[in-house]
Amino acid sequence: LGIDIDDYDMKVFRLTSEISKQCFPLVIDLDHPAFRRGLTKLKDIHLAMEAAREQGGVLGSIKRGVLGARAGFNFLRLMMIPAKANDLPATSRLEPVW
C-alpha cells in the first residue's frame, strides 16, 4: 500500500514533542528516517487489518493475528530509535505551543 505519513499527520507528533520538551530530558527524534517509515508501515498494517476484519471468518481472524504481530514488531522497532537529548528549561511550567 505504501501510504506515506505526510506533514499534516506529523503535526500532532511535532506539537506533542514541543510540549514534552518542557519537562522531559529526552525527546523522540521525529526527523529520523526510520521514524516516518515505521509510522507508514503501521498505517499500512492498520488498513490491512481493517480489510481482514471486513473479510471476516477464520481466514480474516488469522490475518488480523498475523498483522497484529507485525504491528507489535514495528512498534518495538520505533521504540529502538535513539532519543534526542533535551536541555530542560529553568522553569518547568507547561505552556501551550500552538
XYZ file of N, CA, C and O in Angstrom:
392
model
N 0.822 -1.203 0.000
C 0.000 0.000 0.000
C 0.859 1.257 0.000
O 0.636 2.151 -0.772
N 1.815 1.337 0.927
C 2.766 2.447 0.934
C 2.152 3.815 1.120
O 2.558 4.771 0.491
N 1.152 3.927 1.986
C 0.538 5.227 2.237
C 1.471 6.009 3.148
O 1.678 5.660 4.309
N 2.065 7.044 2.620
C 3.078 7.798 3.344
C 2.445 8.676 4.414
O 1.332 9.171 4.258
N 3.166 8.853 5.493
C 2.768 9.783 6.545
C 3.186 11.170 6.065
O 4.353 11.420 5.815
N 2.219 12.062 5.929
C 2.546 13.387 5.400
C 2.769 14.389 6.542
O 2.682 14.053 7.717
N 3.074 15.620 6.172
C 3.373 16.647 7.161
C 2.174 16.952 8.043
O 2.329 17.278 9.215
N 0.964 16.826 7.486
C -0.231 17.057 8.298
C -0.316 16.017 9.411
O -0.619 16.343 10.552
N -0.029 14.753 9.084
C -0.039 13.691 10.089
C 1.030 13.944 11.151
O 0.833 13.631 12.329
N 2.163 14.483 10.739
C 3.271 14.707 11.663
C 3.021 15.896 12.597
O 3.701 16.043 13.613
N 2.042 16.733 12.276
C 1.785 17.928 13.084
C 1.492 17.556 14.541
O 2.000 18.203 15.459
N 0.716 16.519 14.762
C 0.392 16.098 16.124
C 1.657 15.657 16.859
O 1.866 16.025 18.017
N 2.508 14.900 16.184
C 3.755 14.460 16.807
C 4.647 15.658 17.132
O 5.270 15.700 18.182
N 4.721 16.612 16.236
C 5.580 17.787 16.471
C 5.056 18.635 17.637
O 5.834 19.097 18.470
N 3.741 18.844 17.702
C 3.166 19.607 18.821
C 3.404 18.884 20.144
O 3.802 19.501 21.138
N 3.191 17.586 20.159
C 3.401 16.804 21.371
C 4.863 16.838 21.789
O 5.182 16.947 22.986
N 5.757 16.769 20.832
C 7.181 16.825 21.132
C 7.565 18.172 21.733
O 8.354 18.237 22.682
N 7.015 19.255 21.194
C 7.312 20.591 21.734
C 6.828 20.705 23.178
O 7.509 21.294 24.019
N 5.668 20.155 23.473
C 5.156 20.187 24.843
C 6.054 19.357 25.757
O 6.408 19.778 26.855
N 6.454 18.159 25.288
C 7.268 17.281 26.133
C 8.657 17.860 26.397
O 9.272 17.551 27.425
N 9.145 18.714 25.518
C 10.460 19.344 25.725
C 10.479 20.209 26.977
O 11.535 20.512 27.512
N 9.302 20.601 27.453
C 9.225 21.454 28.631
C 9.451 20.686 29.935
O 9.703 21.296 30.970
N 9.379 19.342 29.873
C 9.504 18.611 31.147
C 10.240 17.273 31.041
O 10.391 16.592 32.049
N 10.714 16.877 29.869
C 11.425 15.612 29.730
C 12.830 15.830 29.169
O 13.010 16.612 28.235
N 13.816 15.111 29.717
C 15.198 15.285 29.253
C 15.494 14.582 27.927
O 16.547 14.796 27.348
N 14.587 13.752 27.444
C 14.740 13.069 26.158
C 13.490 13.285 25.324
O 12.387 13.336 25.870
N 13.675 13.412 24.019
C 12.533 13.536 23.116
C 12.719 12.587 21.935
O 13.845 12.205 21.599
N 11.626 12.222 21.329
C 11.666 11.339 20.164
C 12.273 12.092 18.990
O 11.955 13.259 18.759
N 13.135 11.425 18.253
C 13.752 12.026 17.072
C 12.776 11.886 15.897
O 12.780 10.906 15.169
N 11.926 12.874 15.746
C 10.901 12.842 14.704
C 11.479 12.937 13.301
O 10.808 12.576 12.329
N 12.703 13.405 13.179
C 13.323 13.559 11.868
C 14.164 12.352 11.456
O 14.711 12.327 10.356
N 14.252 11.361 12.327
C 14.981 10.136 11.995
C 14.217 9.427 10.869
O 12.999 9.255 10.952
N 14.896 9.057 9.775
C 14.197 8.444 8.637
C 13.407 7.187 9.017
O 12.334 6.938 8.458
N 13.881 6.433 9.974
C 13.184 5.208 10.367
C 11.873 5.510 11.087
O 10.966 4.680 11.089
N 11.760 6.695 11.685
C 10.529 7.033 12.402
C 9.354 7.155 11.434
O 8.318 6.529 11.616
N 9.522 7.942 10.401
C 8.429 8.123 9.438
C 8.146 6.820 8.694
O 6.993 6.490 8.440
N 9.189 6.062 8.356
C 8.984 4.761 7.700
C 8.182 3.825 8.595
O 7.281 3.131 8.137
N 8.517 3.823 9.890
C 7.798 2.971 10.835
C 6.341 3.357 10.961
O 5.459 2.500 11.019
N 6.073 4.664 10.994
C 4.683 5.118 11.055
C 3.923 4.731 9.786
O 2.751 4.343 9.847
N 4.589 4.831 8.639
C 3.961 4.445 7.377
C 3.612 2.958 7.398
O 2.514 2.564 6.994
N 4.526 2.132 7.901
C 4.258 0.695 7.991
C 3.075 0.423 8.917
O 2.217 -0.407 8.608
N 3.028 1.124 10.056
C 1.917 0.924 10.980
C 0.587 1.334 10.360
O -0.434 0.677 10.557
N 0.603 2.405 9.589
C -0.615 2.848 8.916
C -1.058 1.812 7.883
O -2.237 1.478 7.792
N -0.109 1.262 7.123
C -0.419 0.214 6.145
C -0.989 -1.030 6.832
O -1.956 -1.629 6.353
N -0.387 -1.411 7.947
C -0.858 -2.581 8.685
C -2.273 -2.345 9.200
O -3.134 -3.228 9.142
N -2.527 -1.149 9.688
C -3.866 -0.808 10.172
C -4.909 -0.970 9.062
O -5.982 -1.545 9.286
N -4.599 -0.458 7.886
C -5.545 -0.581 6.765
C -5.747 -2.037 6.364
O -6.869 -2.450 6.048
N -4.682 -2.831 6.389
C -4.796 -4.252 6.073
C -5.624 -4.974 7.139
O -6.396 -5.888 6.822
N -5.495 -4.568 8.396
C -6.297 -5.169 9.467
C -7.771 -4.841 9.293
O -8.636 -5.682 9.551
N -8.068 -3.619 8.853
C -9.461 -3.262 8.578
C -10.033 -4.135 7.473
O -11.171 -4.600 7.569
N -9.241 -4.366 6.432
C -9.699 -5.215 5.322
C -9.914 -6.651 5.815
O -10.895 -7.302 5.424
N -9.034 -7.157 6.676
C -9.181 -8.505 7.212
C -10.419 -8.597 8.105
O -11.134 -9.611 8.097
N -10.704 -7.545 8.859
C -11.900 -7.512 9.702
C -13.156 -7.556 8.834
O -14.109 -8.265 9.150
N -13.155 -6.801 7.750
C -14.300 -6.801 6.837
C -14.457 -8.151 6.155
O -15.573 -8.588 5.880
N -13.335 -8.823 5.878
C -13.375 -10.146 5.257
C -14.078 -11.134 6.186
O -14.867 -11.956 5.742
N -13.769 -11.035 7.479
C -14.399 -11.910 8.460
C -13.943 -13.351 8.342
O -13.025 -13.683 7.593
N -14.604 -14.215 9.083
C -14.312 -15.631 9.034
C -12.988 -15.987 9.686
O -12.296 -15.158 10.281
N -12.652 -17.259 9.565
C -11.424 -17.774 10.165
C -10.201 -17.170 9.502
O -9.251 -16.748 10.179
N -10.215 -17.088 8.179
C -9.065 -16.540 7.461
C -8.836 -15.077 7.830
O -7.698 -14.650 8.042
N -9.914 -14.313 7.941
C -9.791 -12.910 8.345
C -9.216 -12.780 9.746
O -8.403 -11.903 10.014
N -9.622 -13.681 10.651
C -9.096 -13.661 12.023
C -7.615 -14.007 12.052
O -6.838 -13.399 12.803
N -7.216 -14.978 11.240
C -5.795 -15.356 11.175
C -4.976 -14.186 10.635
O -3.914 -13.850 11.179
N -5.481 -13.551 9.584
C -4.779 -12.398 9.017
C -4.623 -11.294 10.064
O -3.555 -10.686 10.176
N -5.696 -11.041 10.816
C -5.617 -9.992 11.842
C -4.588 -10.328 12.905
O -3.877 -9.448 13.393
N -4.487 -11.600 13.276
C -3.486 -12.012 14.261
C -2.066 -11.802 13.759
O -1.212 -11.282 14.478
N -1.829 -12.196 12.507
C -0.502 -12.024 11.909
C -0.179 -10.537 11.782
O 0.928 -10.086 12.111
N -1.152 -9.766 11.337
C -0.934 -8.325 11.187
C -0.717 -7.651 12.544
O 0.081 -6.722 12.657
N -1.404 -8.126 13.569
C -1.199 -7.587 14.916
C 0.225 -7.827 15.395
O 0.838 -6.953 16.009
N 0.751 -9.018 15.105
C 2.141 -9.318 15.467
C 3.101 -8.412 14.699
O 4.079 -7.906 15.272
N 2.826 -8.186 13.415
C 3.671 -7.284 12.618
C 3.632 -5.869 13.177
O 4.653 -5.177 13.247
N 2.432 -5.439 13.593
C 2.297 -4.099 14.168
C 3.108 -3.996 15.451
O 3.810 -2.999 15.678
N 3.037 -5.022 16.293
C 3.813 -5.016 17.532
C 5.306 -4.956 17.270
O 6.037 -4.211 17.926
N 5.765 -5.733 16.288
C 7.182 -5.726 15.927
C 7.603 -4.346 15.428
O 8.652 -3.820 15.828
N 6.790 -3.737 14.566
C 7.128 -2.403 14.057
C 7.104 -1.350 15.158
O 7.925 -0.433 15.161
N 6.175 -1.500 16.103
C 6.143 -0.566 17.230
C 7.421 -0.688 18.049
O 8.012 0.325 18.448
N 7.870 -1.915 18.300
C 9.123 -2.108 19.029
C 10.308 -1.498 18.282
O 11.208 -0.910 18.899
N 10.307 -1.624 16.956
C 11.381 -1.007 16.161
C 11.368 0.514 16.321
O 12.422 1.145 16.400
N 10.165 1.106 16.389
C 10.076 2.550 16.613
C 10.658 2.920 17.976
O 11.315 3.952 18.124
N 10.431 2.073 18.974
C 10.945 2.350 20.316
C 12.466 2.221 20.387
O 13.082 2.738 21.318
N 13.074 1.551 19.418
C 14.522 1.364 19.406
C 15.261 2.531 18.742
O 16.487 2.596 18.790
N 14.536 3.462 18.148
C 15.178 4.637 17.551
C 15.745 5.489 18.689
O 15.027 5.805 19.647
N 17.024 5.849 18.608
C 17.619 6.632 19.704
C 16.892 7.961 19.907
O 16.540 8.654 18.951
N 16.666 8.276 21.174
C 16.040 9.552 21.524
C 17.086 10.659 21.461
O 18.287 10.405 21.503
N 16.604 11.888 21.373
C 17.492 13.047 21.362
C 17.506 13.675 22.749
O 16.470 13.753 23.415
N 18.689 14.101 23.169
C 18.816 14.783 24.465
C 18.132 16.145 24.378
O 18.096 16.785 23.329
N 17.594 16.561 25.508
C 16.883 17.827 25.563
C 17.272 18.547 26.856
O 17.195 17.974 27.941
N 17.712 19.789 26.732
C 18.003 20.600 27.918
C 16.686 21.141 28.460
O 15.933 21.808 27.735
N 16.421 20.841 29.719
C 15.186 21.308 30.336
C 15.250 22.805 30.591
O 16.305 23.334 30.934
N 14.121 23.491 30.453
C 14.117 24.923 30.758
C 14.290 25.143 32.264
O 14.104 24.227 33.070
N 14.637 26.360 32.646
C 14.852 26.681 34.065
C 13.573 26.461 34.874
O 13.621 26.019 36.017
N 12.442 26.769 34.289
C 11.155 26.510 34.947
C 10.386 25.505 34.106
O 10.381 25.586 32.878
N 9.743 24.595 34.793
C 9.004 23.568 34.046
C 7.495 23.842 34.097
O 6.706 23.067 34.590
N 7.159 25.002 33.602
C 5.756 25.403 33.511
C 5.278 25.035 32.121
O 5.821 25.509 31.112
N 4.272 24.183 32.051
C 3.759 23.780 30.747
C 3.035 24.941 30.088
O 2.122 25.533 30.667
N 3.463 25.253 28.889
C 2.867 26.341 28.139
C 2.375 25.802 26.805
O 3.012 24.953 26.195
N 1.233 26.295 26.323
C 0.745 25.853 25.015
C 1.768 26.186 23.930
O 2.445 27.208 24.003
N 1.881 25.309 22.942
C 2.841 25.535 21.864
C 2.152 25.921 20.559
O 2.801 26.170 19.569
N 0.881 25.956 20.552
C 0.198 26.312 19.309
C -0.208 27.702 19.398
O -0.398 28.593 18.988
